[in-house]
PDB file of C-alpha atoms in Angstrom:
ATOM      1  CA  UNK A 177     -55.207   1.966 184.760  1.00 56.00           C
ATOM      2  CA  UNK A 178     -56.287  -0.765 182.319  1.00 63.00           C
ATOM      3  CA  UNK A 179     -56.681   1.781 179.540  1.00 68.00           C
ATOM      4  CA  UNK A 180     -53.220   3.157 180.316  1.00 69.00           C
ATOM      5  CA  UNK A 181     -51.611  -0.322 180.015  1.00 73.00           C
ATOM      6  CA  UNK A 182     -53.561  -1.118 176.871  1.00 77.00           C
ATOM      7  CA  UNK A 183     -52.981   2.127 174.923  1.00 79.00           C
ATOM      8  CA  UNK A 184     -49.565   1.095 173.382  1.00 81.00           C
ATOM      9  CA  UNK A 185     -51.074  -2.285 172.382  1.00 84.00           C
ATOM     10  CA  UNK A 186     -54.065  -0.535 170.796  1.00 84.00           C
ATOM     11  CA  UNK A 187     -51.735   1.553 168.682  1.00 84.00           C
ATOM     12  CA  UNK A 188     -49.852  -1.603 167.603  1.00 87.00           C
ATOM     13  CA  UNK A 189     -53.079  -3.356 166.755  1.00 88.00           C
ATOM     14  CA  UNK A 190     -54.093  -0.309 164.717  1.00 86.00           C
ATOM     15  CA  UNK A 191     -50.793  -0.764 162.884  1.00 89.00           C
ATOM     16  CA  UNK A 192     -51.658  -4.368 162.043  1.00 91.00           C
ATOM     17  CA  UNK A 193     -55.113  -3.379 160.856  1.00 90.00           C
ATOM     18  CA  UNK A 194     -53.516  -0.730 158.567  1.00 90.00           C
ATOM     19  CA  UNK A 195     -51.467  -3.519 157.041  1.00 92.00           C
ATOM     20  CA  UNK A 196     -54.603  -5.633 156.534  1.00 92.00           C
ATOM     21  CA  UNK A 197     -56.518  -2.820 154.904  1.00 91.00           C
ATOM     22  CA  UNK A 198     -53.476  -1.995 152.700  1.00 92.00           C
ATOM     23  CA  UNK A 199     -53.512  -5.511 151.319  1.00 94.00           C
ATOM     24  CA  UNK A 200     -57.243  -5.246 150.597  1.00 92.00           C
ATOM     25  CA  UNK A 201     -56.858  -1.911 148.837  1.00 91.00           C
ATOM     26  CA  UNK A 202     -53.950  -3.212 146.771  1.00 92.00           C
ATOM     27  CA  UNK A 203     -55.939  -6.280 145.733  1.00 92.00           C
ATOM     28  CA  UNK A 204     -58.706  -3.959 144.523  1.00 91.00           C
ATOM     29  CA  UNK A 205     -56.393  -1.790 142.481  1.00 88.00           C
ATOM     30  CA  UNK A 206     -56.411   1.205 144.874  1.00 88.00           C
ATOM     31  CA  UNK A 207     -52.656   1.409 145.159  1.00 89.00           C
ATOM     32  CA  UNK A 208     -52.314   4.904 146.546  1.00 85.00           C
ATOM     33  CA  UNK A 209     -54.772   4.011 149.319  1.00 86.00           C
ATOM     34  CA  UNK A 210     -52.674   0.988 150.078  1.00 90.00           C
ATOM     35  CA  UNK A 211     -49.480   2.993 150.230  1.00 89.00           C
ATOM     36  CA  UNK A 212     -51.092   5.718 152.464  1.00 85.00           C
ATOM     37  CA  UNK A 213     -52.179   3.038 154.902  1.00 88.00           C
ATOM     38  CA  UNK A 214     -48.656   1.713 155.172  1.00 91.00           C
ATOM     39  CA  UNK A 215     -47.424   5.230 155.938  1.00 86.00           C
ATOM     40  CA  UNK A 216     -50.146   5.571 158.611  1.00 85.00           C
ATOM     41  CA  UNK A 217     -48.855   2.291 159.981  1.00 88.00           C
ATOM     42  CA  UNK A 218     -45.398   3.854 160.167  1.00 86.00           C
ATOM     43  CA  UNK A 219     -46.824   6.705 162.275  1.00 82.00           C
ATOM     44  CA  UNK A 220     -48.469   4.255 164.647  1.00 84.00           C
ATOM     45  CA  UNK A 221     -45.311   2.208 164.838  1.00 85.00           C
ATOM     46  CA  UNK A 222     -43.324   5.252 165.800  1.00 80.00           C
ATOM     47  CA  UNK A 223     -45.817   6.038 168.559  1.00 79.00           C
ATOM     48  CA  UNK A 224     -46.489   2.739 170.319  1.00 79.00           C
ATOM     49  CA  UNK A 225     -43.084   2.103 171.811  1.00 76.00           C
ATOM     50  CA  UNK A 226     -42.588   5.749 172.918  1.00 75.00           C
ATOM     51  CA  UNK A 227     -46.092   5.825 174.436  1.00 76.00           C
ATOM     52  CA  UNK A 228     -45.298   2.637 176.395  1.00 77.00           C
ATOM     53  CA  UNK A 229     -42.054   4.147 177.755  1.00 76.00           C
ATOM     54  CA  UNK A 230     -43.709   7.436 178.577  1.00 76.00           C
ATOM     55  CA  UNK A 231     -46.494   5.659 180.532  1.00 73.00           C
ATOM     56  CA  UNK A 232     -44.099   3.134 182.066  1.00 76.00           C
ATOM     57  CA  UNK A 233     -46.084   0.157 180.751  1.00 73.00           C
ATOM     58  CA  UNK A 234     -43.554  -1.658 178.570  1.00 76.00           C
ATOM     59  CA  UNK A 235     -44.166  -5.357 178.412  1.00 78.00           C
ATOM     60  CA  UNK A 236     -42.953  -8.493 176.634  1.00 78.00           C
ATOM     61  CA  UNK A 237     -46.399  -8.832 175.123  1.00 82.00           C
ATOM     62  CA  UNK A 238     -46.095  -5.421 173.540  1.00 78.00           C
ATOM     63  CA  UNK A 239     -42.689  -6.212 172.137  1.00 82.00           C
ATOM     64  CA  UNK A 240     -43.829  -9.495 170.519  1.00 84.00           C
ATOM     65  CA  UNK A 241     -47.025  -7.779 169.208  1.00 87.00           C
ATOM     66  CA  UNK A 242     -44.863  -5.034 167.668  1.00 88.00           C
ATOM     67  CA  UNK A 243     -42.763  -7.542 165.809  1.00 87.00           C
ATOM     68  CA  UNK A 244     -45.856  -9.287 164.418  1.00 90.00           C
ATOM     69  CA  UNK A 245     -47.262  -5.930 163.324  1.00 91.00           C
ATOM     70  CA  UNK A 246     -44.006  -5.060 161.517  1.00 91.00           C
ATOM     71  CA  UNK A 247     -44.153  -8.315 159.566  1.00 94.00           C
ATOM     72  CA  UNK A 248     -47.779  -7.666 158.446  1.00 94.00           C
ATOM     73  CA  UNK A 249     -47.671  -3.889 157.770  1.00 93.00           C
ATOM     74  CA  UNK A 250     -44.116  -3.447 156.529  1.00 94.00           C
ATOM     75  CA  UNK A 251     -43.429  -6.892 155.178  1.00 93.00           C
ATOM     76  CA  UNK A 252     -46.514  -8.576 153.730  1.00 95.00           C
ATOM     77  CA  UNK A 253     -48.488  -5.431 152.744  1.00 95.00           C
ATOM     78  CA  UNK A 254     -45.604  -3.749 150.802  1.00 95.00           C
ATOM     79  CA  UNK A 255     -44.871  -7.079 149.006  1.00 95.00           C
ATOM     80  CA  UNK A 256     -48.487  -7.298 147.759  1.00 95.00           C
ATOM     81  CA  UNK A 257     -48.330  -3.629 146.806  1.00 94.00           C
ATOM     82  CA  UNK A 258     -45.170  -4.135 144.725  1.00 94.00           C
ATOM     83  CA  UNK A 259     -46.518  -7.307 143.221  1.00 94.00           C
ATOM     84  CA  UNK A 260     -49.695  -5.682 141.944  1.00 93.00           C
ATOM     85  CA  UNK A 261     -47.876  -2.553 140.647  1.00 90.00           C
ATOM     86  CA  UNK A 262     -44.617  -3.965 139.286  1.00 89.00           C
ATOM     87  CA  UNK A 263     -44.303  -7.766 139.253  1.00 90.00           C
ATOM     88  CA  UNK A 264     -47.851  -8.882 138.279  1.00 89.00           C
ATOM     89  CA  UNK A 265     -47.014  -9.137 134.616  1.00 88.00           C
ATOM     90  CA  UNK A 266     -44.420 -11.833 135.510  1.00 87.00           C
ATOM     91  CA  UNK A 267     -47.171 -14.164 136.713  1.00 87.00           C
ATOM     92  CA  UNK A 268     -46.212 -16.820 139.271  1.00 90.00           C
ATOM     93  CA  UNK A 269     -42.575 -15.789 139.086  1.00 91.00           C
ATOM     94  CA  UNK A 270     -43.486 -12.196 140.025  1.00 90.00           C
ATOM     95  CA  UNK A 271     -45.565 -13.475 142.910  1.00 90.00           C
ATOM     96  CA  UNK A 272     -42.626 -15.599 144.188  1.00 92.00           C
ATOM     97  CA  UNK A 273     -40.226 -12.633 143.879  1.00 91.00           C
ATOM     98  CA  UNK A 274     -42.529 -10.291 145.782  1.00 92.00           C
ATOM     99  CA  UNK A 275     -42.857 -12.909 148.530  1.00 92.00           C
ATOM    100  CA  UNK A 276     -39.149 -12.669 149.271  1.00 93.00           C
ATOM    101  CA  UNK A 277     -39.572  -9.292 150.931  1.00 94.00           C
ATOM    102  CA  UNK A 278     -41.519 -10.455 154.024  1.00 94.00           C
ATOM    103  CA  UNK A 279     -39.144 -13.413 154.355  1.00 94.00           C
ATOM    104  CA  UNK A 280     -36.108 -11.240 154.527  1.00 94.00           C
ATOM    105  CA  UNK A 281     -37.894  -8.828 156.797  1.00 92.00           C
ATOM    106  CA  UNK A 282     -39.062 -11.505 159.152  1.00 92.00           C
ATOM    107  CA  UNK A 283     -35.528 -12.894 159.382  1.00 92.00           C
ATOM    108  CA  UNK A 284     -34.150  -9.466 160.122  1.00 90.00           C
ATOM    109  CA  UNK A 285     -36.741  -8.962 162.926  1.00 89.00           C
ATOM    110  CA  UNK A 286     -35.977 -12.402 164.465  1.00 88.00           C
ATOM    111  CA  UNK A 287     -32.280 -11.671 164.402  1.00 87.00           C
ATOM    112  CA  UNK A 288     -32.871  -8.320 166.158  1.00 84.00           C
ATOM    113  CA  UNK A 289     -35.142  -9.876 168.739  1.00 82.00           C
ATOM    114  CA  UNK A 290     -32.511 -12.408 169.826  1.00 81.00           C
ATOM    115  CA  UNK A 291     -29.661  -9.904 169.685  1.00 75.00           C
ATOM    116  CA  UNK A 292     -27.965  -9.369 173.050  1.00 64.00           C
ATOM    117  CA  UNK A 293     -26.931  -5.802 172.266  1.00 59.00           C
ATOM    118  CA  UNK A 294     -29.991  -3.672 171.574  1.00 53.00           C
ATOM    119  CA  UNK A 295     -28.776  -0.639 173.457  1.00 46.00           C
ATOM    120  CA  UNK A 296     -26.885   1.185 170.690  1.00 52.00           C
ATOM    121  CA  UNK A 297     -28.413   4.470 169.672  1.00 54.00           C
ATOM    122  CA  UNK A 298     -25.871   5.081 166.912  1.00 66.00           C
ATOM    123  CA  UNK A 299     -26.802   2.462 164.351  1.00 71.00           C
ATOM    124  CA  UNK A 300     -28.940  -0.456 163.256  1.00 76.00           C
ATOM    125  CA  UNK A 301     -27.501  -3.685 161.841  1.00 81.00           C
ATOM    126  CA  UNK A 302     -29.247  -3.939 158.512  1.00 81.00           C
ATOM    127  CA  UNK A 303     -32.107  -1.738 157.302  1.00 87.00           C
ATOM    128  CA  UNK A 304     -35.140  -1.962 159.656  1.00 89.00           C
ATOM    129  CA  UNK A 305     -38.209  -3.532 158.022  1.00 91.00           C
ATOM    130  CA  UNK A 306     -40.251  -0.404 158.924  1.00 90.00           C
ATOM    131  CA  UNK A 307     -37.987   1.811 156.846  1.00 89.00           C
ATOM    132  CA  UNK A 308     -37.819  -0.713 153.995  1.00 92.00           C
ATOM    133  CA  UNK A 309     -41.615  -1.103 153.803  1.00 93.00           C
ATOM    134  CA  UNK A 310     -42.091   2.651 154.054  1.00 90.00           C
ATOM    135  CA  UNK A 311     -39.709   3.278 151.138  1.00 90.00           C
ATOM    136  CA  UNK A 312     -41.629   0.858 148.922  1.00 92.00           C
ATOM    137  CA  UNK A 313     -44.917   2.580 149.892  1.00 91.00           C
ATOM    138  CA  UNK A 314     -43.578   6.000 149.049  1.00 87.00           C
ATOM    139  CA  UNK A 315     -42.150   4.686 145.686  1.00 88.00           C
ATOM    140  CA  UNK A 316     -45.634   3.433 144.853  1.00 85.00           C
ATOM    141  CA  UNK A 317     -47.177   6.825 145.510  1.00 80.00           C
ATOM    142  CA  UNK A 318     -44.922   8.207 142.781  1.00 79.00           C
ATOM    143  CA  UNK A 319     -44.998   5.045 140.636  1.00 74.00           C
ATOM    144  CA  UNK A 320     -46.074   6.910 137.523  1.00 76.00           C
ATOM    145  CA  UNK A 321     -42.818   8.896 137.669  1.00 80.00           C
ATOM    146  CA  UNK A 322     -40.459   6.009 138.468  1.00 82.00           C
ATOM    147  CA  UNK A 323     -39.596   3.274 135.934  1.00 85.00           C
ATOM    148  CA  UNK A 324     -40.379  -0.332 136.944  1.00 85.00           C
ATOM    149  CA  UNK A 325     -36.808  -1.269 136.626  1.00 88.00           C
ATOM    150  CA  UNK A 326     -35.825   1.290 139.208  1.00 88.00           C
ATOM    151  CA  UNK A 327     -38.409   0.010 141.672  1.00 89.00           C
ATOM    152  CA  UNK A 328     -37.185  -3.548 141.010  1.00 90.00           C
ATOM    153  CA  UNK A 329     -33.578  -2.602 141.783  1.00 91.00           C
ATOM    154  CA  UNK A 330     -34.588  -0.780 144.968  1.00 92.00           C
ATOM    155  CA  UNK A 331     -36.847  -3.684 146.007  1.00 93.00           C
ATOM    156  CA  UNK A 332     -33.950  -6.156 145.512  1.00 92.00           C
ATOM    157  CA  UNK A 333     -31.473  -3.927 147.312  1.00 92.00           C
ATOM    158  CA  UNK A 334     -33.783  -3.432 150.296  1.00 92.00           C
ATOM    159  CA  UNK A 335     -34.256  -7.234 150.611  1.00 92.00           C
ATOM    160  CA  UNK A 336     -30.523  -7.798 151.003  1.00 92.00           C
ATOM    161  CA  UNK A 337     -29.860  -4.706 153.049  1.00 90.00           C
ATOM    162  CA  UNK A 338     -32.396  -5.927 155.660  1.00 91.00           C
ATOM    163  CA  UNK A 339     -30.417  -9.091 156.322  1.00 88.00           C
ATOM    164  CA  UNK A 340     -27.001  -7.545 155.782  1.00 86.00           C
ATOM    165  CA  UNK A 341     -24.513  -6.598 158.458  1.00 83.00           C
ATOM    166  CA  UNK A 342     -24.293  -3.061 157.170  1.00 81.00           C
ATOM    167  CA  UNK A 343     -24.524  -0.511 159.922  1.00 79.00           C
ATOM    168  CA  UNK A 344     -27.367   1.918 159.241  1.00 75.00           C
ATOM    169  CA  UNK A 345     -27.197   5.273 161.165  1.00 70.00           C
ATOM    170  CA  UNK A 346     -29.908   5.436 163.774  1.00 66.00           C
ATOM    171  CA  UNK A 347     -31.876   8.601 164.559  1.00 57.00           C
ATOM    172  CA  UNK A 348     -32.960   7.459 167.999  1.00 54.00           C
ATOM    173  CA  UNK A 349     -30.465   9.647 169.754  1.00 50.00           C
ATOM    174  CA  UNK A 350     -31.568  12.765 167.841  1.00 50.00           C
ATOM    175  CA  UNK A 351     -34.312  14.961 169.443  1.00 50.00           C
ATOM    176  CA  UNK A 352     -37.655  14.179 167.786  1.00 47.00           C
ATOM    177  CA  UNK A 353     -38.297  17.598 166.162  1.00 46.00           C
ATOM    178  CA  UNK A 354     -34.979  17.312 164.302  1.00 45.00           C
ATOM    179  CA  UNK A 355     -35.701  13.988 162.579  1.00 46.00           C
ATOM    180  CA  UNK A 356     -39.212  14.486 161.281  1.00 49.00           C
ATOM    181  CA  UNK A 357     -38.381  12.852 157.997  1.00 49.00           C
ATOM    182  CA  UNK A 358     -41.432  10.586 158.032  1.00 55.00           C
ATOM    183  CA  UNK A 359     -43.634  13.454 159.111  1.00 57.00           C
ATOM    184  CA  UNK A 360     -42.291  15.731 156.327  1.00 54.00           C
ATOM    185  CA  UNK A 361     -42.756  13.098 153.652  1.00 57.00           C
ATOM    186  CA  UNK A 362     -46.232  12.284 154.925  1.00 59.00           C
ATOM    187  CA  UNK A 363     -47.409  15.902 155.073  1.00 58.00           C
ATOM    188  CA  UNK A 364     -45.774  16.596 151.709  1.00 58.00           C
ATOM    189  CA  UNK A 365     -47.715  13.791 150.047  1.00 60.00           C
ATOM    190  CA  UNK A 366     -50.858  14.951 151.820  1.00 60.00           C
ATOM    191  CA  UNK A 367     -50.416  18.475 150.391  1.00 53.00           C
ATOM    192  CA  UNK A 368     -49.990  17.067 146.885  1.00 59.00           C
ATOM    193  CA  UNK A 369     -53.179  15.029 147.304  1.00 59.00           C
ATOM    194  CA  UNK A 370     -55.100  18.026 148.489  1.00 53.00           C
ATOM    195  CA  UNK A 371     -53.744  20.182 145.712  1.00 50.00           C
ATOM    196  CA  UNK A 372     -54.858  17.731 143.131  1.00 57.00           C
ATOM    197  CA  UNK A 373     -58.333  17.717 144.646  1.00 54.00           C
ATOM    198  CA  UNK A 374     -58.351  13.942 145.020  1.00 51.00           C
ATOM    199  CA  UNK A 375     -58.278  13.710 148.825  1.00 52.00           C
ATOM    200  CA  UNK A 376     -61.829  12.340 148.918  1.00 55.00           C
ATOM    201  CA  UNK A 377     -60.585   9.103 147.412  1.00 60.00           C
ATOM    202  CA  UNK A 378     -58.285   8.310 150.316  1.00 59.00           C
ATOM    203  CA  UNK A 379     -59.030   6.449 153.531  1.00 62.00           C
ATOM    204  CA  UNK A 380     -60.844   8.522 156.118  1.00 59.00           C
ATOM    205  CA  UNK A 381     -58.404   7.105 158.696  1.00 60.00           C
ATOM    206  CA  UNK A 382     -55.870   9.611 157.361  1.00 61.00           C
ATOM    207  CA  UNK A 383     -57.912  12.463 158.878  1.00 59.00           C
ATOM    208  CA  UNK A 384     -57.780  10.770 162.277  1.00 60.00           C
ATOM    209  CA  UNK A 385     -54.166   9.626 162.240  1.00 62.00           C
ATOM    210  CA  UNK A 386     -52.647  12.901 161.053  1.00 61.00           C
ATOM    211  CA  UNK A 387     -53.904  15.223 163.885  1.00 61.00           C
ATOM    212  CA  UNK A 388     -53.118  12.536 166.533  1.00 63.00           C
ATOM    213  CA  UNK A 389     -49.597  12.146 165.221  1.00 62.00           C
ATOM    214  CA  UNK A 390     -49.071  15.922 165.074  1.00 61.00           C
ATOM    215  CA  UNK A 391     -50.404  16.290 168.640  1.00 61.00           C
ATOM    216  CA  UNK A 392     -47.974  13.569 169.679  1.00 60.00           C
ATOM    217  CA  UNK A 393     -45.038  15.357 168.030  1.00 60.00           C
ATOM    218  CA  UNK A 394     -46.082  18.634 169.695  1.00 59.00           C
ATOM    219  CA  UNK A 395     -46.178  16.914 173.074  1.00 57.00           C
ATOM    220  CA  UNK A 396     -42.730  15.436 172.558  1.00 57.00           C
ATOM    221  CA  UNK A 397     -41.375  18.812 171.439  1.00 55.00           C
ATOM    222  CA  UNK A 398     -42.705  20.543 174.561  1.00 52.00           C
ATOM    223  CA  UNK A 399     -41.369  17.804 176.785  1.00 55.00           C
ATOM    224  CA  UNK A 400     -37.859  18.072 175.250  1.00 50.00           C
ATOM    225  CA  UNK A 401     -37.897  21.878 175.666  1.00 50.00           C
ATOM    226  CA  UNK A 402     -38.682  21.495 179.374  1.00 51.00           C
TER     227      UNK A 402
END
């Protein structure tokens, strides 16, 4: 019973640890590793809440822990990644600019947490920090093909979209197999890595997270079919 109650929180803590590892990889110049870890964090973030609901073990602790994980993995980690890959040549100014991302993201999360109406399945108010951090991670993976000015514009736009009142369509009401965008992007990137023969340079955690996530998706698909 204790393991059952703890499983969602273990996934959330794994999410935080991915964010920590991502920062470390970025600081050591291993930017693709850092980006992959953020994407793995997205997979864990997608699982923890659903696992808690499936097991009937939702708790206030889990919700607060999830928000803290989001700030670390999808706020702080992507900001370091963008700093080292795009803003580092600006010196202190670049560091200050990169630091705006987790500030906007944390504000967006706090606003969501105190919102009285969280029941809507049709839209989000502002871009979720998870999506914003994931977009920056994916951009970094293809950084050699994207000009720095484009990344800067997208970075700035995401900062403001997170705290905006723009309604962003939600995919929560769509059956899981139909909105595997994150899965498709992740597996697509993985295929590119394997094709280039450079997979051995990436975190071994990827070989653990991928089959677990695919098994989770399969379970959800079978459950929906029933």
